[in-house]
């Protein structure tokens, strides 16, 4: 066997003006980010024996174009493309990334850089990607929301109050006909949207194709009866090709929304779905199942802020952000920051809540969704936190009502109407047996 | 506005034989899982004030078909579909899930159930999905690897030794022509595969379409010169539609592999890619950038074992599993378990290393890839850990060689050939200047 290469052993020609690049080259406290740099705010806990600056330099290196050893290959672009850690306030650092490191319009690539290998580096004990400043050039390379907050209000013709949604429970285990029966009661009780839960897709006893058909037929009937707009957020979470097939069905039957578990589906399929959605113009409801696997430890992983930003940039129209008062952990400061991230067009940097500057430009505002362990007694508190531009989703708190789902839905709607009219729930419950029963069962308590 | 529903307030008709379902209904220590149940091994740390059994019951409930409150809706399927925690050995529990909870062939849906909301529940302080037993009925609903370990060996016609790969460094910053020049040296030095790094896709100075064309033209030339099979693992990470377009280009130019950042791409696109790949028959190299955001805390998130299993089931042909001795954290026990998960057909449950039984059936074994901070001095140790069925990937350890990339590649190949022939590196380095220089630079040390 010929093996010319192994014999030659010749040294690779180096270009002129060469110098080796080390972690220290990724730190520059005099650097002033340009408007095209993407900036990451990291919380860094160095491994034992590693200095803060070294850990930061290694993070900047590994997430841009460095590696663990000096290399003999040189190119004019290397220094130009290196990330620069320019803000060093242990445990915090801000790292600026030249936008040319990234492929425009490719979120998977961007995240493989700034949220990739670095979490496993031995040089850090813990590492948290807390927030991102997104430069215009990158923002504009994505489609952004199809409808956004205002577009969703237009679809539903609801302009003056929070929108309500209910997930029929048990989330898996109803047959198609049972699901339809429950949905009917919920819609008739006054809730606007029915939503599938994260793990209901196309099981043998509740097939997607039958469910979509029957649900939209029912929806049309109930809209005529009640004179209110209603819709159904059907879960199309599936392999990409199947997701598209299901979206087409939704469109064919007159649906306006789809629901996607964005994290278990992933960014690549979500992006292509958003592209194809130019044709269908469906509003995308983003469920965040799985997020707490990497958001919950506040010293490691990626924050929910970053996930909400990525989702808005790619183009979901509504996303779950927590409740503060529900069954899933979601502290007030986090939820407030997430509400801003969903709804604002400009945000000033605020290091108290660890949020970097945002200028969303043409990227439409989207709806925050509050969900998980909510019942009527919690609605005033939630509206106090969120204001009016909100989707309140109540599942167990409707289906668990002693009077059944229609009464449960009415209790939610009554609690909502009372709250936006500044009537307290005790007062309102004098005129609503359903609300009274809900308050008697759950009170005003936060569930665990 | 008519609002008939809100007036009626009628109670939803309950079916007969009804009983309410609570968290305690999700615990049954007498339950014997059937062969069709999917079983999850969780490590559970209850929140303050919550008993272990309650936390476990709530996890089983939320990940199957329960919710935080009792609900008045009943269906014959509810109890049948409930998950059952049948093994309670704090902090460990095994939960059995009836396979009907899941949609066959839909990995996103499966993970939304068993790795979804539960990580954020207030009832747990920390929660770790450590391993899964996959029943045949679910395994067989996925395609599995196109080529698998043996198929990849056949493509490369390398049957008797580990396969070597190198990522040209800097991972981003070379122009197309610089990349080609470096690749040529590496191939000529004796390395089998060139691989793009996780964040190199289609940047302005190194376009995908030009790179794929020039690299495979070069590859063909070098194969003729050296008489050895060579290939190129080009990174097609992108929105789904673009990923397919790029895979088609790879196929058109005679490529045999693609590289995908499976976690930042996501399961939905990966599954559809695997479907389409019936046409292209490309081998899929899975990079795991992002995993340590949720695998690293051994008490929370999802283990890398689970990720490797999911990847094999969907159908990647090779996946990164760590090095033990490299720059990224990967303890020996983990790596050993991952090697088994990649290569074995049957595995017995072993609670010492927290691995559940596996029976992979027709799902082909795949290649484990060892990568991240490797240099020639570490190769004997890595082969000792992995044995022969392994892809050793050396990036900085080739590109950082004082004699340049060709010398670096030769040092890797010489270290490999020596090791499999039971010659120690000091001895071998007497006949290989390149290996000697590598050992003089890096010794036998583990980098940080």
Short mmCIF file of C-alpha atoms in Angstrom, two decimals, chain B residues 105-369:
data_model
loop_
_atom_site.label_atom_id
_atom_site.label_comp_id
_atom_site.label_asym_id
_atom_site.label_seq_id
_atom_site.Cartn_x
_atom_site.Cartn_y
_atom_site.Cartn_z
CA UNK B 105 -42.45 6.30 15.86
CA UNK B 106 -42.72 9.75 17.45
CA UNK B 107 -39.69 10.38 19.67
CA UNK B 108 -40.64 13.99 20.41
CA UNK B 109 -43.95 12.81 21.84
CA UNK B 110 -42.31 10.10 23.95
CA UNK B 111 -39.84 12.58 25.41
CA UNK B 112 -42.53 15.20 26.03
CA UNK B 113 -44.12 12.60 28.32
CA UNK B 114 -41.22 11.07 30.21
CA UNK B 115 -38.79 13.98 29.97
CA UNK B 116 -41.17 16.93 29.81
CA UNK B 117 -42.85 18.99 32.52
CA UNK B 118 -41.60 16.84 35.38
CA UNK B 119 -38.22 18.57 35.69
CA UNK B 120 -39.96 21.77 36.70
CA UNK B 121 -42.38 20.39 39.27
CA UNK B 122 -42.37 22.14 42.62
CA UNK B 123 -42.82 18.73 44.27
CA UNK B 124 -39.23 17.81 43.37
CA UNK B 125 -36.06 19.64 44.22
CA UNK B 126 -34.10 17.70 41.63
CA UNK B 127 -35.06 14.98 39.21
CA UNK B 128 -32.88 12.84 36.98
CA UNK B 129 -34.01 10.58 34.16
CA UNK B 130 -31.13 8.14 34.40
CA UNK B 131 -32.00 5.29 32.06
CA UNK B 132 -34.80 3.70 30.02
CA UNK B 133 -35.89 0.20 29.11
CA UNK B 134 -37.33 0.36 25.61
CA UNK B 135 -39.94 -2.28 24.78
CA UNK B 136 -39.77 -4.01 21.41
CA UNK B 137 -43.01 -2.46 20.19
CA UNK B 138 -41.54 1.02 20.56
CA UNK B 139 -38.05 0.10 19.33
CA UNK B 140 -39.49 -1.39 16.17
CA UNK B 141 -41.50 1.70 15.37
CA UNK B 142 -38.25 3.57 14.55
CA UNK B 143 -35.87 2.94 11.68
CA UNK B 144 -32.62 2.55 13.61
CA UNK B 145 -29.15 3.03 12.10
CA UNK B 146 -28.76 2.95 8.31
CA UNK B 147 -25.33 1.32 8.40
CA UNK B 148 -24.37 0.89 12.03
CA UNK B 149 -20.89 -0.01 13.19
CA UNK B 150 -20.31 -2.83 10.73
CA UNK B 151 -21.74 -0.83 7.85
CA UNK B 152 -19.41 2.09 8.54
CA UNK B 153 -16.41 -0.29 8.60
CA UNK B 154 -17.56 -1.63 5.24
CA UNK B 155 -17.79 1.87 3.75
CA UNK B 156 -14.25 2.61 4.87
CA UNK B 157 -12.91 -0.91 4.31
CA UNK B 158 -11.23 -0.72 7.71
CA UNK B 159 -11.93 -3.83 9.74
CA UNK B 160 -9.05 -4.33 12.10
CA UNK B 161 -8.41 -1.10 13.97
CA UNK B 162 -10.08 2.02 15.41
CA UNK B 163 -10.98 4.66 12.83
CA UNK B 164 -9.32 8.06 13.06
CA UNK B 165 -10.85 11.46 12.43
CA UNK B 166 -9.61 15.03 12.63
CA UNK B 167 -11.41 18.35 12.86
CA UNK B 168 -9.37 21.05 11.13
CA UNK B 169 -8.75 23.87 13.60
CA UNK B 170 -9.50 26.68 14.10
CA UNK B 171 -12.97 25.21 13.84
CA UNK B 172 -14.31 28.43 12.36
CA UNK B 173 -12.05 30.95 10.65
CA UNK B 174 -10.46 29.05 7.78
CA UNK B 175 -11.55 30.00 4.29
CA UNK B 176 -12.59 27.21 1.95
CA UNK B 177 -9.17 27.04 0.34
CA UNK B 178 -7.36 27.07 3.67
CA UNK B 179 -9.65 24.29 4.86
CA UNK B 180 -8.88 22.22 1.77
CA UNK B 181 -5.14 22.74 2.24
CA UNK B 182 -5.30 21.63 5.86
CA UNK B 183 -7.54 18.66 5.06
CA UNK B 184 -5.12 17.48 2.40
CA UNK B 185 -2.26 17.45 4.87
CA UNK B 186 -4.30 15.55 7.44
CA UNK B 187 -5.44 12.91 5.00
CA UNK B 188 -1.93 12.51 3.62
CA UNK B 189 -0.63 12.15 7.16
CA UNK B 190 -2.73 8.99 7.56
CA UNK B 191 -5.98 10.05 9.23
CA UNK B 192 -9.13 8.43 7.75
CA UNK B 193 -11.81 11.03 8.23
CA UNK B 194 -11.99 14.81 8.19
CA UNK B 195 -14.85 16.17 10.23
CA UNK B 196 -16.36 19.65 10.45
CA UNK B 197 -16.76 20.98 13.94
CA UNK B 198 -20.13 21.65 15.53
CA UNK B 199 -20.32 25.33 14.53
CA UNK B 200 -18.95 25.14 11.00
CA UNK B 201 -21.84 24.98 8.54
CA UNK B 202 -22.18 27.60 5.81
CA UNK B 203 -20.43 30.81 6.76
CA UNK B 204 -19.78 33.55 4.21
CA UNK B 205 -16.03 32.77 3.88
CA UNK B 206 -16.53 28.99 3.77
CA UNK B 207 -19.70 28.17 1.87
CA UNK B 208 -21.15 24.70 2.18
CA UNK B 209 -21.67 24.15 -1.54
CA UNK B 210 -18.10 25.07 -2.44
CA UNK B 211 -16.64 23.12 0.46
CA UNK B 212 -18.50 19.91 -0.30
CA UNK B 213 -17.46 20.03 -3.96
CA UNK B 214 -13.80 20.79 -3.38
CA UNK B 215 -13.44 18.41 -0.46
CA UNK B 216 -14.79 15.38 -2.29
CA UNK B 217 -12.74 16.16 -5.38
CA UNK B 218 -9.69 16.28 -3.12
CA UNK B 219 -10.77 13.14 -1.33
CA UNK B 220 -10.96 11.18 -4.58
CA UNK B 221 -7.49 12.35 -5.54
CA UNK B 222 -6.00 11.40 -2.18
CA UNK B 223 -7.63 7.98 -2.24
CA UNK B 224 -5.95 7.33 -5.56
CA UNK B 225 -2.60 8.55 -4.26
CA UNK B 226 -2.58 6.72 -0.95
CA UNK B 227 -4.57 3.62 -1.81
CA UNK B 228 -6.53 4.17 1.41
CA UNK B 229 -10.23 4.90 1.82
CA UNK B 230 -10.89 8.42 3.11
CA UNK B 231 -14.06 10.32 3.81
CA UNK B 232 -15.37 13.66 4.97
CA UNK B 233 -18.01 14.24 7.65
CA UNK B 234 -19.52 17.50 6.57
CA UNK B 235 -21.80 19.34 9.00
CA UNK B 236 -25.31 19.69 7.56
CA UNK B 237 -26.81 21.17 10.78
CA UNK B 238 -29.49 23.61 9.56
CA UNK B 239 -33.24 24.11 9.29
CA UNK B 240 -34.72 20.80 8.11
CA UNK B 241 -35.31 21.69 4.46
CA UNK B 242 -31.83 23.09 4.11
CA UNK B 243 -30.39 20.03 5.84
CA UNK B 244 -31.98 17.83 3.19
CA UNK B 245 -30.71 20.05 0.39
CA UNK B 246 -27.20 19.77 1.83
CA UNK B 247 -27.46 16.00 2.27
CA UNK B 248 -28.43 15.74 -1.39
CA UNK B 249 -25.30 17.70 -2.34
CA UNK B 250 -23.16 15.36 -0.24
CA UNK B 251 -24.73 12.42 -2.01
CA UNK B 252 -24.27 14.02 -5.43
CA UNK B 253 -20.56 14.55 -4.80
CA UNK B 254 -20.01 11.00 -3.64
CA UNK B 255 -19.98 11.54 0.12
CA UNK B 256 -20.82 8.69 2.48
CA UNK B 257 -21.31 10.62 5.74
CA UNK B 258 -23.03 13.64 7.20
CA UNK B 259 -22.46 15.19 10.56
CA UNK B 260 -25.41 16.54 12.57
CA UNK B 261 -25.52 18.42 15.88
CA UNK B 262 -28.41 16.26 17.00
CA UNK B 263 -29.37 18.24 20.10
CA UNK B 264 -29.45 21.72 18.60
CA UNK B 265 -31.16 20.27 15.51
CA UNK B 266 -33.67 18.27 17.53
CA UNK B 267 -35.47 14.93 17.31
CA UNK B 268 -38.21 15.88 14.86
CA UNK B 269 -35.83 16.88 12.07
CA UNK B 270 -33.46 14.03 12.87
CA UNK B 271 -36.26 11.50 12.50
CA UNK B 272 -37.46 12.86 9.17
CA UNK B 273 -33.89 13.07 8.00
CA UNK B 274 -33.45 9.39 8.84
CA UNK B 275 -36.60 8.61 6.82
CA UNK B 276 -35.35 10.49 3.78
CA UNK B 277 -31.97 8.87 4.19
CA UNK B 278 -33.42 5.62 2.89
CA UNK B 279 -32.74 7.29 -0.44
CA UNK B 280 -29.25 8.64 0.24
CA UNK B 281 -27.91 5.93 2.56
CA UNK B 282 -25.54 8.34 4.25
CA UNK B 283 -24.00 7.41 7.58
CA UNK B 284 -24.97 9.89 10.31
CA UNK B 285 -22.29 11.18 12.64
CA UNK B 286 -23.98 12.60 15.76
CA UNK B 287 -22.32 15.49 17.58
CA UNK B 288 -23.77 16.14 21.03
CA UNK B 289 -23.11 19.87 21.50
CA UNK B 290 -25.45 21.18 24.28
CA UNK B 291 -25.85 17.86 26.11
CA UNK B 292 -23.88 18.93 29.18
CA UNK B 293 -26.43 21.70 29.83
CA UNK B 294 -28.75 18.94 31.09
CA UNK B 295 -26.55 15.85 31.59
CA UNK B 296 -23.82 17.23 33.80
CA UNK B 297 -25.58 17.53 37.17
CA UNK B 298 -25.89 13.87 38.08
CA UNK B 299 -28.93 14.65 40.23
CA UNK B 300 -30.97 16.56 37.63
CA UNK B 301 -31.90 16.47 33.97
CA UNK B 302 -31.40 13.59 31.60
CA UNK B 303 -28.37 11.31 31.40
CA UNK B 304 -26.22 10.95 28.30
CA UNK B 305 -27.15 7.26 28.33
CA UNK B 306 -30.71 8.21 27.45
CA UNK B 307 -29.53 10.54 24.68
CA UNK B 308 -27.31 7.84 23.16
CA UNK B 309 -30.20 5.37 23.28
CA UNK B 310 -32.60 7.79 21.61
CA UNK B 311 -30.01 8.55 18.92
CA UNK B 312 -29.39 4.86 18.20
CA UNK B 313 -33.11 4.11 18.08
CA UNK B 314 -33.79 6.94 15.64
CA UNK B 315 -30.81 5.85 13.62
CA UNK B 316 -27.48 7.64 13.92
CA UNK B 317 -24.44 5.53 13.01
CA UNK B 318 -21.90 7.06 15.36
CA UNK B 319 -22.14 9.30 18.40
CA UNK B 320 -19.82 11.19 20.72
CA UNK B 321 -19.57 9.58 24.15
CA UNK B 322 -16.58 11.29 25.79
CA UNK B 323 -12.94 10.47 26.34
CA UNK B 324 -12.42 10.04 30.10
CA UNK B 325 -9.02 11.70 29.54
CA UNK B 326 -9.89 14.76 27.40
CA UNK B 327 -10.90 18.38 27.89
CA UNK B 328 -14.61 17.70 28.47
CA UNK B 329 -15.93 16.05 31.58
CA UNK B 330 -16.71 12.36 31.04
CA UNK B 331 -16.14 9.98 33.95
CA UNK B 332 -15.00 6.40 33.24
CA UNK B 333 -18.17 4.71 34.48
CA UNK B 334 -20.31 6.89 32.21
CA UNK B 335 -18.15 6.28 29.19
CA UNK B 336 -18.13 2.52 29.80
CA UNK B 337 -21.92 2.47 30.02
CA UNK B 338 -22.18 4.55 26.84
CA UNK B 339 -19.87 2.19 24.97
CA UNK B 340 -22.19 -0.69 25.93
CA UNK B 341 -25.23 1.29 24.85
CA UNK B 342 -23.68 1.96 21.45
CA UNK B 343 -22.25 -1.47 20.73
CA UNK B 344 -24.14 -4.21 22.54
CA UNK B 345 -27.27 -6.06 21.42
CA UNK B 346 -28.31 -7.24 24.87
CA UNK B 347 -27.49 -5.66 28.22
CA UNK B 348 -28.51 -6.99 31.62
CA UNK B 349 -29.82 -4.56 34.18
CA UNK B 350 -26.99 -3.34 36.38
CA UNK B 351 -28.09 -1.03 39.16
CA UNK B 352 -24.47 -0.45 40.17
CA UNK B 353 -23.95 1.61 37.03
CA UNK B 354 -27.65 2.53 36.83
CA UNK B 355 -28.36 0.86 33.56
CA UNK B 356 -31.62 -0.92 32.79
CA UNK B 357 -31.99 -4.03 30.68
CA UNK B 358 -31.69 -3.60 26.94
CA UNK B 359 -32.68 -5.85 24.12
CA UNK B 360 -31.88 -3.95 20.97
CA UNK B 361 -33.25 -6.64 18.64
CA UNK B 362 -32.80 -5.51 15.07
CA UNK B 363 -31.45 -2.06 15.98
CA UNK B 364 -27.87 -2.13 14.70
CA UNK B 365 -24.88 -1.42 16.97
CA UNK B 366 -23.24 1.95 16.33
CA UNK B 367 -19.77 3.47 16.71
CA UNK B 368 -18.87 5.36 19.87
CA UNK B 369 -16.77 8.45 19.08
#
